[in-house]
CSV table of C-alpha atoms in Angstrom, one decimal:
chain,number,residue,atom,x,y,z
A,106,ILE,CA,0.0,0.0,0.0
A,107,LEU,CA,2.8,2.4,0.9
A,108,GLN,CA,4.6,1.7,-2.3
A,109,ALA,CA,1.4,2.3,-4.3
A,110,LEU,CA,0.8,5.6,-2.6
A,111,SER,CA,4.4,6.6,-3.4
A,112,ASN,CA,3.8,5.8,-7.0
A,113,PHE,CA,0.7,8.0,-7.1
A,114,CYS,CA,2.8,11.0,-5.9
A,115,ILE,CA,5.0,11.0,-9.0
A,116,TYR,CA,4.2,10.3,-12.7
A,117,THR,CA,7.7,8.9,-13.4
A,118,LYS,CA,10.9,8.4,-11.4
A,119,ASP,CA,11.7,12.0,-12.2
A,120,GLU,CA,10.7,14.1,-9.2
A,121,ARG,CA,9.9,17.1,-11.5
A,122,SER,CA,6.7,15.2,-12.5
A,123,SER,CA,5.3,15.1,-9.0
A,124,CYS,CA,1.5,15.1,-8.7
A,125,TYR,CA,0.6,17.9,-6.4
A,126,LEU,CA,-3.1,16.9,-6.1
A,127,ILE,CA,-2.2,13.5,-4.7
A,128,GLN,CA,0.4,14.9,-2.4
A,129,LYS,CA,-2.0,17.4,-1.0
A,130,PHE,CA,-4.7,14.8,-0.6
A,131,LEU,CA,-2.3,12.6,1.4
A,132,VAL,CA,-1.5,15.6,3.7
A,133,ASP,CA,-5.0,16.9,4.1
A,134,SER,CA,-6.4,13.4,4.8
A,135,GLY,CA,-4.0,13.0,7.7
A,136,ILE,CA,-2.3,9.9,6.2
A,137,TYR,CA,1.1,11.3,6.9
A,138,PHE,CA,0.2,11.5,10.6
A,139,ASP,CA,-0.5,7.8,10.6
A,140,VAL,CA,2.8,7.2,8.9
A,141,MET,CA,4.7,9.2,11.4
A,142,ASP,CA,2.9,7.4,14.3
A,143,TYR,CA,3.9,4.1,12.8
A,144,ILE,CA,7.5,5.2,12.4
A,145,SER,CA,7.6,6.2,16.1
A,146,GLN,CA,6.1,2.9,17.3
A,147,CYS,CA,8.5,0.9,15.2
A,148,SER,CA,11.6,2.8,16.4
A,149,LEU,CA,10.6,2.3,20.0
A,150,SER,CA,10.1,-1.4,19.7
A,151,ASP,CA,12.6,-3.9,21.3
A,152,ASP,CA,13.7,-5.1,17.8
A,153,PRO,CA,13.1,-2.3,15.3
A,154,PHE,CA,15.0,-4.2,12.6
A,155,LEU,CA,11.9,-6.5,12.3
A,156,PHE,CA,10.2,-3.5,10.7
A,157,GLU,CA,13.1,-2.4,8.4
A,158,THR,CA,11.2,-3.1,5.2
A,159,SER,CA,8.0,-1.3,6.2
A,160,LEU,CA,10.0,1.7,7.6
A,161,SER,CA,11.9,1.9,4.3
A,162,SER,CA,8.6,2.1,2.5
A,163,CYS,CA,7.4,4.8,4.9
A,164,PHE,CA,10.5,6.9,4.3
A,165,HIS,CA,10.1,6.5,0.5
A,166,LEU,CA,6.5,7.7,0.7
A,167,LEU,CA,7.4,10.8,2.7
A,168,THR,CA,10.2,11.4,0.2
A,169,THR,CA,7.8,11.5,-2.7
A,170,MET,CA,5.4,13.7,-0.8
A,171,CYS,CA,8.2,16.2,-0.3
A,172,TYR,CA,8.9,16.6,-4.0
A,173,ASN,CA,8.1,20.3,-5.0
A,174,PHE,CA,5.8,20.6,-1.9
A,175,THR,CA,7.2,23.3,0.3
A,176,ASN,CA,4.3,23.4,2.8
A,177,PHE,CA,4.7,19.7,3.5
A,178,LYS,CA,8.4,20.1,4.0
A,179,LYS,CA,7.7,22.7,6.7
A,180,ARG,CA,5.4,20.3,8.5
A,181,LEU,CA,7.7,17.4,8.2
A,182,TYR,CA,10.6,19.4,9.6
A,183,THR,CA,8.8,19.6,13.0
A,184,TYR,CA,9.4,15.8,13.2
A,185,LEU,CA,13.1,16.0,12.5
A,186,ASP,CA,14.2,15.2,16.0
A,187,ASP,CA,12.0,12.1,16.1
A,188,LEU,CA,13.3,10.9,12.7
A,189,LEU,CA,16.9,11.4,13.9
A,190,GLU,CA,16.3,8.8,16.6
A,191,VAL,CA,15.4,6.0,14.0
A,192,LYS,CA,18.1,3.4,13.9
A,193,VAL,CA,17.0,1.3,10.9
A,194,ALA,CA,16.5,1.8,7.1
A,195,LEU,CA,19.1,4.6,7.3
A,196,PRO,CA,19.8,4.8,3.6
A,197,ASP,CA,16.2,5.6,2.8
A,198,LEU,CA,16.0,7.9,5.8
A,199,ALA,CA,19.0,9.8,4.5
A,200,ARG,CA,17.4,10.1,1.1
A,201,LEU,CA,14.3,11.6,2.8
A,202,PHE,CA,16.5,14.1,4.6
A,203,TYR,CA,18.2,15.1,1.4
A,204,VAL,CA,15.0,15.9,-0.4
A,205,LEU,CA,13.7,17.7,2.8
A,206,PHE,CA,16.7,19.9,3.1
A,207,ARG,CA,17.5,20.6,-0.5
A,208,GLY,CA,17.0,24.1,-1.8
A,209,HIS,CA,14.7,25.2,1.0
A,210,GLU,CA,14.8,27.7,3.9
A,211,ILE,CA,14.8,24.8,6.3
A,212,ASP,CA,18.6,24.8,5.8
A,213,LEU,CA,18.6,28.0,7.9
A,214,LYS,CA,16.6,26.6,10.7
A,215,VAL,CA,18.5,23.4,11.4
A,216,LYS,CA,20.1,23.5,14.8
A,217,ASP,CA,23.7,22.7,15.8
A,218,PHE,CA,22.8,19.5,17.7
A,219,GLN,CA,20.8,18.2,14.7
A,220,VAL,CA,23.8,18.5,12.4
A,221,LYS,CA,25.9,16.9,15.1
A,222,LYS,CA,23.4,14.1,15.4
A,223,MET,CA,23.5,13.4,11.7
A,224,MET,CA,27.3,13.2,11.8
A,225,GLN,CA,27.1,10.9,14.7
A,226,ILE,CA,24.8,8.6,12.7
A,227,ILE,CA,27.4,8.6,9.9
A,228,ALA,CA,30.2,7.8,12.4
A,229,SER,CA,28.3,5.0,14.1
A,230,PRO,CA,29.7,1.5,13.4
A,231,GLU,CA,26.0,0.3,13.2
A,232,THR,CA,25.3,2.5,10.2
A,233,PRO,CA,25.9,0.6,6.9
A,234,THR,CA,28.3,2.1,4.4
A,235,GLU,CA,25.4,3.0,2.1
A,236,GLY,CA,23.8,4.8,5.0
A,237,LYS,CA,26.9,6.8,5.6
A,238,THR,CA,27.2,7.8,2.0
A,239,GLU,CA,23.6,8.9,1.7
A,240,MET,CA,23.7,10.8,5.0
A,241,LEU,CA,26.7,12.7,3.9
A,242,LYS,CA,24.7,13.7,0.9
A,243,ALA,CA,21.9,14.9,3.2
A,244,VAL,CA,24.3,17.0,5.2
A,245,GLN,CA,25.6,18.5,2.0
A,246,ALA,CA,22.1,19.6,1.2
A,247,LEU,CA,22.1,21.8,4.4
A,248,ILE,CA,25.1,23.7,3.1
A,249,LYS,CA,23.7,25.4,0.1
A,250,LEU,CA,20.4,27.2,-0.8
A,251,GLU,CA,20.0,26.1,-4.4
A,252,ASP,CA,17.4,28.7,-5.3
A,253,PHE,CA,19.8,31.5,-4.5
A,254,ASP,CA,23.1,29.8,-5.3
A,255,PHE,CA,24.1,30.7,-1.8
A,256,PHE,CA,26.3,28.8,0.6
A,257,ILE,CA,25.4,28.9,4.3
A,258,GLU,CA,28.7,29.5,6.1
A,259,ARG,CA,27.4,28.5,9.5
A,260,ASN,CA,26.3,25.1,8.2
A,261,GLN,CA,29.6,24.7,6.3
A,262,SER,CA,31.5,25.3,9.5
A,263,LEU,CA,29.3,23.0,11.6
A,264,ALA,CA,29.5,20.2,9.1
A,265,MET,CA,33.2,20.4,8.8
A,266,LYS,CA,33.7,20.7,12.5
A,267,PHE,CA,31.7,17.6,13.2
A,268,PHE,CA,33.4,15.8,10.3
A,269,THR,CA,36.9,16.4,11.7
A,270,GLU,CA,35.7,15.2,15.1
A,271,THR,CA,34.3,11.9,13.8
A,272,GLN,CA,36.3,11.0,10.7
A,273,ASN,CA,38.6,8.7,12.6
A,274,LEU,CA,35.5,6.6,13.5
A,275,PHE,CA,34.2,5.9,10.0
A,276,CYS,CA,36.6,6.9,7.2
A,277,ASP,CA,40.1,6.9,8.7
A,278,TYR,CA,41.1,4.1,6.3
A,279,LEU,CA,40.2,6.3,3.3
A,280,VAL,CA,41.4,9.8,4.3
A,281,GLY,CA,45.0,10.8,5.0
A,282,HIS,CA,48.4,11.4,3.4
A,283,GLU,CA,49.9,8.0,4.3
A,284,GLU,CA,51.2,6.1,1.3
A,285,ALA,CA,49.0,3.1,2.0
A,286,LYS,CA,45.9,5.2,2.1
A,287,ILE,CA,46.8,7.0,-1.1
A,288,ALA,CA,47.4,3.6,-2.8
A,289,GLN,CA,44.1,2.4,-1.6
A,290,ARG,CA,42.3,5.4,-3.0
A,291,LYS,CA,44.0,4.9,-6.3
A,292,ASP,CA,43.0,1.2,-6.4
A,293,LEU,CA,39.3,2.1,-5.6
A,294,LEU,CA,39.2,4.8,-8.2
A,295,SER,CA,40.7,2.5,-10.8
A,296,LEU,CA,38.0,-0.2,-10.4
A,297,PRO,CA,36.1,-1.0,-13.6
A,298,VAL,CA,32.9,0.8,-14.4
A,299,ASP,CA,30.8,-2.2,-13.5
A,300,LYS,CA,32.1,-1.8,-9.9
A,301,ASP,CA,30.5,1.7,-9.6
A,302,GLY,CA,28.3,0.3,-6.7
A,303,ASP,CA,31.3,-0.6,-4.6
A,304,GLN,CA,30.5,0.7,-1.1
A,305,ASP,CA,34.0,1.9,-0.3
A,306,LEU,CA,34.3,3.7,-3.6
A,307,CYS,CA,30.9,5.4,-3.2
A,308,LEU,CA,31.9,6.5,0.3
A,309,LEU,CA,35.3,7.9,-0.9
A,310,LEU,CA,33.6,9.9,-3.6
A,311,SER,CA,30.9,11.1,-1.2
A,312,ILE,CA,33.5,12.2,1.4
A,313,THR,CA,35.5,14.1,-1.3
A,314,ASN,CA,32.5,15.8,-2.6
A,315,PHE,CA,31.3,16.7,0.9
A,316,ILE,CA,34.7,18.3,1.8
A,317,ALA,CA,34.7,20.3,-1.4
A,318,THR,CA,31.2,21.5,-0.8
A,319,CYS,CA,32.1,22.6,2.7
A,320,ALA,CA,35.0,24.6,1.3
A,321,SER,CA,33.0,26.3,-1.4
A,322,GLY,CA,32.5,30.0,-1.4
A,323,ARG,CA,36.2,30.5,-0.5
A,324,ASN,CA,35.8,29.5,3.1
A,325,LYS,CA,39.4,29.9,4.0
A,326,PRO,CA,39.5,28.0,7.4
A,327,ILE,CA,37.9,25.0,5.7
A,328,ILE,CA,40.1,25.2,2.7
A,329,THR,CA,43.1,25.0,4.9
A,330,ILE,CA,41.7,21.8,6.5
A,331,SER,CA,40.8,20.4,3.1
A,332,LYS,CA,44.3,20.8,1.8
A,333,SER,CA,45.5,18.6,4.6
A,334,LEU,CA,43.3,15.8,3.3
A,335,TYR,CA,44.3,15.8,-0.4
A,336,SER,CA,47.5,17.2,-1.9
A,337,LEU,CA,47.5,18.9,-5.2
A,338,GLU,CA,49.8,16.2,-6.6
A,339,GLU,CA,47.4,13.4,-5.7
A,340,LEU,CA,44.4,15.3,-7.2
A,341,LEU,CA,46.3,15.7,-10.5
A,342,GLU,CA,47.4,12.1,-10.4
A,343,HIS,CA,43.8,10.9,-10.2
A,344,LEU,CA,42.6,13.4,-12.8
A,345,LEU,CA,45.3,12.3,-15.3
A,346,ASN,CA,45.0,8.5,-14.6
A,347,PRO,CA,43.5,6.9,-17.7
A,348,SER,CA,42.2,4.0,-15.6
A,349,VAL,CA,39.8,6.4,-13.6
A,350,PRO,CA,36.4,6.8,-15.3
A,351,ILE,CA,35.5,10.4,-16.0
A,352,LYS,CA,32.4,10.3,-13.7
A,353,ARG,CA,34.8,9.7,-10.8
A,354,LYS,CA,37.2,12.3,-12.0
A,355,SER,CA,34.5,14.9,-11.8
A,356,VAL,CA,34.4,14.8,-8.0
A,357,PHE,CA,38.2,15.4,-7.8
A,358,LEU,CA,38.0,18.2,-10.4
A,359,PHE,CA,35.4,19.9,-8.2
A,360,PHE,CA,37.7,19.5,-5.2
A,361,LEU,CA,40.6,21.0,-7.2
A,362,VAL,CA,38.7,24.1,-8.4
A,363,THR,CA,37.2,24.7,-5.0
A,364,VAL,CA,40.2,24.2,-2.7
A,365,TYR,CA,43.3,24.8,-4.8
A,366,VAL,CA,42.4,27.2,-7.7
A,367,SER,CA,39.6,29.4,-6.4
A,368,SER,CA,41.5,32.7,-7.1
A,369,ASP,CA,44.0,34.1,-9.6
A,370,GLU,CA,46.8,33.9,-7.1
A,371,GLU,CA,46.0,30.2,-6.2
A,372,ILE,CA,45.8,29.1,-9.8
A,373,LYS,CA,49.2,30.8,-10.6
A,374,ALA,CA,50.6,29.0,-7.6
A,375,ALA,CA,49.2,25.7,-8.8
A,376,PHE,CA,50.9,26.2,-12.2
A,377,THR,CA,54.2,27.0,-10.4
A,378,GLN,CA,54.0,24.0,-8.2
A,379,ALA,CA,52.9,21.4,-10.8
A,380,GLU,CA,53.3,23.1,-14.2
A,381,SER,CA,53.6,20.1,-16.4
A,382,LYS,CA,50.7,18.2,-14.9
A,383,MET,CA,48.4,21.3,-15.0
A,384,TRP,CA,49.1,21.7,-18.7
A,385,GLU,CA,48.4,18.0,-19.2
A,386,LEU,CA,45.1,18.5,-17.4
A,387,LEU,CA,44.1,21.4,-19.7
A,388,LYS,CA,44.9,19.2,-22.7
A,389,GLU,CA,42.7,16.4,-21.2
A,390,ILE,CA,39.9,18.9,-20.7
A,391,GLU,CA,40.2,19.9,-24.4
A,392,HIS,CA,39.8,16.3,-25.3
A,393,ALA,CA,36.8,16.0,-23.0
A,394,ILE,CA,35.1,19.0,-24.6
A,395,VAL,CA,35.6,17.6,-28.1
A,396,ALA,CA,34.2,14.2,-26.9
A,397,LEU,CA,31.2,16.0,-25.4
A,398,ILE,CA,30.5,17.8,-28.7
A,399,ASP,CA,30.6,14.5,-30.5
A,400,VAL,CA,28.1,13.0,-28.1
A,401,LEU,CA,25.7,16.0,-28.3
A,402,LYS,CA,26.0,16.0,-32.1
A,403,ARG,CA,25.0,12.3,-32.4
A,404,PHE,CA,21.8,12.6,-30.4
A,405,ASN,CA,18.7,14.6,-30.7
A,406,LEU,CA,17.4,16.5,-27.6
A,407,GLN,CA,14.8,13.7,-27.1
A,408,ASP,CA,17.6,11.1,-26.7
A,409,LEU,CA,18.9,12.8,-23.6
A,410,LEU,CA,17.1,13.4,-20.3
A,411,PHE,CA,17.8,16.8,-18.9
A,412,ILE,CA,20.2,17.1,-16.0
A,413,HIS,CA,18.3,16.7,-12.8
A,414,PRO,CA,17.1,20.0,-11.3
A,415,ALA,CA,18.7,19.2,-8.0
A,416,LEU,CA,22.1,19.2,-9.8
A,417,SER,CA,21.6,22.6,-11.5
A,418,SER,CA,24.9,24.1,-10.3
A,419,SER,CA,28.4,22.9,-10.3
A,420,HIS,CA,28.5,22.5,-6.5
A,421,SER,CA,25.5,20.2,-6.6
A,422,MET,CA,26.8,17.6,-8.9
A,423,LEU,CA,26.9,14.5,-6.8
A,424,TYR,CA,28.6,11.4,-8.2
A,425,TYR,CA,26.3,8.9,-6.5
A,426,SER,CA,23.2,10.4,-8.2
A,427,GLN,CA,24.6,9.7,-11.7
A,428,SER,CA,21.5,7.7,-12.6
A,429,GLU,CA,19.4,10.9,-12.2
A,430,ILE,CA,21.8,13.2,-13.9
A,431,VAL,CA,21.5,12.3,-17.6
A,432,ALA,CA,20.8,9.1,-19.5
A,433,VAL,CA,21.8,8.4,-23.1
A,434,GLU,CA,19.6,5.6,-24.0
A,435,ARG,CA,21.9,3.5,-26.2
A,436,GLY,CA,24.7,1.3,-25.1
A,437,SER,CA,28.0,2.8,-23.8
A,438,ARG,CA,26.8,6.3,-24.8
A,439,LYS,CA,25.0,6.4,-21.5
A,440,GLU,CA,28.3,6.3,-19.6
A,441,ILE,CA,30.0,8.7,-22.0
A,442,GLY,CA,27.2,11.2,-22.0
A,443,GLU,CA,26.5,11.4,-18.3
A,444,GLY,CA,30.2,11.4,-17.4
A,445,LEU,CA,31.2,14.2,-19.8
A,446,LEU,CA,28.3,16.5,-18.8
A,447,VAL,CA,29.0,16.1,-15.1
A,448,PHE,CA,32.7,16.6,-15.7
A,449,ALA,CA,32.0,19.8,-17.6
A,450,PHE,CA,29.6,21.4,-15.1
A,451,ASN,CA,31.5,20.1,-12.1
A,452,GLY,CA,34.7,22.1,-12.7
A,453,VAL,CA,35.8,22.3,-16.4
A,454,PHE,CA,34.2,25.7,-17.0
A,455,THR,CA,35.2,27.1,-13.6
A,456,LEU,CA,38.8,26.0,-14.1
A,457,LEU,CA,39.0,27.4,-17.7
A,458,ARG,CA,37.5,30.7,-16.7
A,459,SER,CA,40.1,31.0,-13.9
A,460,CYS,CA,42.9,30.1,-16.2
A,461,TYR,CA,41.9,32.8,-18.7
A,462,LYS,CA,41.3,35.4,-16.0
A,463,ALA,CA,44.7,34.7,-14.5
A,464,ASP,CA,46.4,34.9,-17.9
A,465,VAL,CA,48.3,31.6,-17.5
A,466,PHE,CA,48.5,31.0,-21.2
A,467,SER,CA,52.0,32.1,-22.1
A,468,GLU,CA,53.2,32.4,-25.7
A,469,ARG,CA,54.4,28.8,-25.8
A,470,HIS,CA,51.0,27.5,-24.8
A,471,GLN,CA,48.9,29.6,-27.2
A,472,ASP,CA,48.1,26.5,-29.1
A,473,VAL,CA,46.4,25.0,-26.1
A,474,SER,CA,44.4,28.2,-25.5
A,475,PHE,CA,43.4,28.4,-29.2
A,476,SER,CA,42.3,24.7,-29.3
A,477,ILE,CA,40.2,25.1,-26.1
A,478,SER,CA,38.7,28.4,-27.4
A,479,LYS,CA,37.8,26.8,-30.7
A,480,ALA,CA,36.2,23.8,-28.9
A,481,LEU,CA,34.1,26.1,-26.7
A,482,GLN,CA,32.9,28.0,-29.7
A,483,GLU,CA,31.6,24.8,-31.3
A,484,LEU,CA,30.2,23.6,-28.0
A,485,LYS,CA,28.0,26.7,-27.6
A,486,GLU,CA,25.9,25.4,-30.5
A,487,TYR,CA,24.8,22.4,-28.5
A,488,LEU,CA,25.4,22.7,-24.8
A,489,PRO,CA,22.8,25.4,-23.9
A,490,ASP,CA,20.0,23.0,-24.7
A,491,TYR,CA,21.2,20.9,-21.8
A,492,CYS,CA,21.5,23.7,-19.3
A,493,THR,CA,18.4,23.4,-17.1
A,494,GLY,CA,19.4,26.1,-14.7
A,495,ILE,CA,20.4,29.7,-15.1
A,496,HIS,CA,23.6,29.0,-13.1
A,497,GLN,CA,24.7,26.4,-15.6
A,498,LEU,CA,24.1,28.8,-18.5
A,499,LYS,CA,25.9,31.6,-16.8
A,500,MET,CA,28.8,29.4,-15.9
A,501,PHE,CA,29.3,28.4,-19.6
A,502,TYR,CA,28.6,31.9,-20.9
A,503,LEU,CA,31.2,33.5,-18.6
A,504,THR,CA,33.8,30.9,-19.6
A,505,LEU,CA,33.0,31.5,-23.3
A,506,VAL,CA,33.5,35.2,-22.9
A,507,HIS,CA,36.9,34.8,-21.3
A,508,ALA,CA,38.1,32.2,-23.7
A,509,THR,CA,36.7,33.4,-27.0
A,510,THR,CA,39.2,35.1,-29.3
A,511,THR,CA,36.7,35.8,-32.1
A,512,GLY,CA,33.3,37.2,-31.9
A,513,SER,CA,31.9,39.8,-29.5
A,514,GLU,CA,30.3,39.3,-26.1
A,515,GLY,CA,27.0,40.4,-27.6
A,516,ASP,CA,27.3,37.8,-30.4
A,517,ASN,CA,27.9,35.0,-27.8
A,518,ARG,CA,25.0,36.3,-25.7
A,519,ALA,CA,22.7,36.3,-28.8
A,520,VAL,CA,23.6,32.7,-29.6
A,521,LEU,CA,22.8,31.5,-26.1
A,522,LEU,CA,19.5,33.5,-26.0
A,523,LYS,CA,18.5,32.0,-29.3
A,524,SER,CA,19.2,28.4,-28.0
A,525,LEU,CA,16.9,29.0,-25.1
A,526,SER,CA,14.1,30.7,-27.0
A,527,THR,CA,11.7,27.9,-26.1
A,528,ARG,CA,12.4,28.4,-22.4
A,529,SER,CA,11.0,31.8,-21.6
A,530,GLU,CA,11.8,31.7,-17.9
A,531,HIS,CA,15.5,31.1,-18.6
A,532,VAL,CA,15.6,33.7,-21.3
A,533,ALA,CA,14.0,36.3,-18.9
A,534,ALA,CA,16.4,35.4,-16.1
A,535,PHE,CA,19.4,35.7,-18.5
A,536,ARG,CA,18.3,39.0,-19.9
A,537,GLU,CA,18.2,40.3,-16.3
A,538,SER,CA,21.9,39.4,-15.8
A,539,PRO,CA,23.0,43.0,-15.2
A,540,ASP,CA,20.9,42.9,-12.0
A,541,ASP,CA,22.2,39.5,-10.9
A,542,ASP,CA,24.9,40.9,-8.7
A,543,LEU,CA,22.4,43.2,-6.9
A,544,ASN,CA,19.9,40.4,-6.6
A,545,ASN,CA,22.5,37.9,-5.3
A,546,SER,CA,23.8,40.4,-2.8
A,547,PHE,CA,20.4,41.1,-1.5
A,548,GLN,CA,19.4,37.4,-1.3
A,549,SER,CA,22.6,36.8,0.6
A,550,TYR,CA,21.9,39.7,2.9
A,551,VAL,CA,18.3,38.4,3.7
A,552,ALA,CA,19.5,34.8,4.2
A,553,ARG,CA,22.2,35.9,6.6
A,554,CYS,CA,19.7,38.1,8.5
A,555,LYS,CA,17.3,35.2,8.7
A,556,SER,CA,19.9,32.8,10.0
A,557,ALA,CA,21.1,35.3,12.6
A,558,TYR,CA,17.6,36.2,13.6
A,559,GLU,CA,16.6,32.5,14.2
A,560,ASP,CA,19.8,31.7,16.0
A,561,ASP,CA,20.1,34.8,18.2
A,562,SER,CA,18.2,37.9,17.5
A,563,SER,CA,20.7,40.0,19.3
A,564,CYS,CA,23.3,39.1,16.6
A,565,ALA,CA,20.9,40.0,13.7
A,566,ALA,CA,22.0,43.6,13.5
A,567,ASN,CA,25.7,42.8,13.2
A,568,ALA,CA,25.1,40.0,10.7
A,569,CYS,CA,23.0,42.3,8.5
A,570,THR,CA,25.4,45.2,8.7
A,571,GLN,CA,28.3,43.2,7.2
A,572,TYR,CA,26.2,42.5,4.1
A,573,THR,CA,25.3,46.2,3.4
A,574,HIS,CA,26.3,47.0,-0.1
A,575,THR,CA,27.6,50.3,-1.2
A,576,SER,CA,25.6,50.6,-4.4
A,577,PRO,CA,22.4,52.8,-4.4
A,578,GLY,CA,20.2,50.0,-5.4
A,579,MET,CA,21.4,47.8,-2.5
A,580,LYS,CA,21.0,50.6,0.0
A,581,LYS,CA,17.4,51.2,-1.2
A,582,LEU,CA,16.6,47.5,-0.9
A,583,VAL,CA,18.1,47.3,2.6
A,584,HIS,CA,16.3,50.4,3.7
A,585,THR,CA,12.9,49.0,2.5
A,586,PHE,CA,13.7,45.6,4.1
A,587,SER,CA,14.6,47.3,7.4
A,588,SER,CA,11.6,49.5,7.4
A,589,ALA,CA,9.3,46.5,6.9
A,590,GLN,CA,10.9,44.8,9.9
A,591,ARG,CA,10.3,47.9,12.1
A,592,ASN,CA,6.7,48.0,10.9
A,593,GLY,CA,6.0,44.5,11.9
A,594,GLY,CA,7.0,42.8,8.6
A,595,ASP,CA,8.5,39.8,10.3
A,596,SER,CA,7.3,37.7,7.4
A,597,LEU,CA,10.2,39.1,5.3
A,598,LEU,CA,12.4,37.0,7.5
């Protein structure tokens, strides 16, 4: 029955096709109350593992009810403490948490002890490896507000703090600079593609992605800790290893661009420290872009499923969701297509943009610069059709502007707008790009005020002050926002 109800909530396995009427009926009829009561009774029994299958079905139903249903997420959040006490069916519970937290203001409400409890679940020896992997993914969802492309520094710091406190309990054998551990990581990453489900491999990729996500937004203290976990030399070795499938490389490329090359100074330092390998990496990236063009040329738009909305920015690309990312329906093209797209959005464009901004292409490497620029020019004819979020489109567009040696910025902009002519919402958002900085600044300002207000209202003024922008537009928005608060407009928070 629970499985049947779950199936009613979505038309297909794609959560974008959720059925709001069915979801609302299940909420209004009180069925979810019965489900929560059952979960509580099972978790309090002497042997809750007897109910593992039914609890798994309960979590799956609640997950499908959360899809695109903000009001239900708010209701379910009130049960978070109870759900954190459940000891069985942890992989499905973690998937529920992931959907509950992802892209929602709940991320700003989660308390310190709740984040700590999730990390304790991960560290527990009773938690299966799959449960650890999925729970790390859920904690990652707390770090970023997808709708605003905004990282929550408080949650980043909390997650990294509790990770460093517990890592010796659950992943000490995977993390560290010892030669034996480096060799083990290399062996895991070199496993054949049909071993993608290996639990240790999935956990390694999840940990790597988790650390990089915590360090995103140029969080310097966390970046320092992250560098102690992976050296630049090891990252480049994995990225240049032909035995490592490109889907796995995407996680390490994300780590590289987040931790080691997030500024002009850092990328120049990386080229100074490992010049030959960095140039090898750029040549490999050129080959990857050419291969991606070949894949996109060979298939019509109908042959590819759009990249999952949850993965609409580079920082959200999670390796262990590859089945949801993109599917090329024929043979080995599935592996090639999904791997290359994730690789591109996970760090290729960010790295290339940084390289061009830092002007690392000297005269003797102009051939590499020209080849990459030429490949990007050709890619712009195909890639925008597979950008489901404005963040992806902007990421590619900005890279193209920095890399292009022929054609004006206006010409490149026109090409991208034309390719999105059937998606009016994306076109409108892209045309508004001159205001993006102001909008992003204000959204960050509001999110920080909200976080401070809910944690400790006495700190709200200080938290808001540090986000005050000097532009007239920002000052006007802040003044309006502050006036609304003084006049009882707490709903703005």
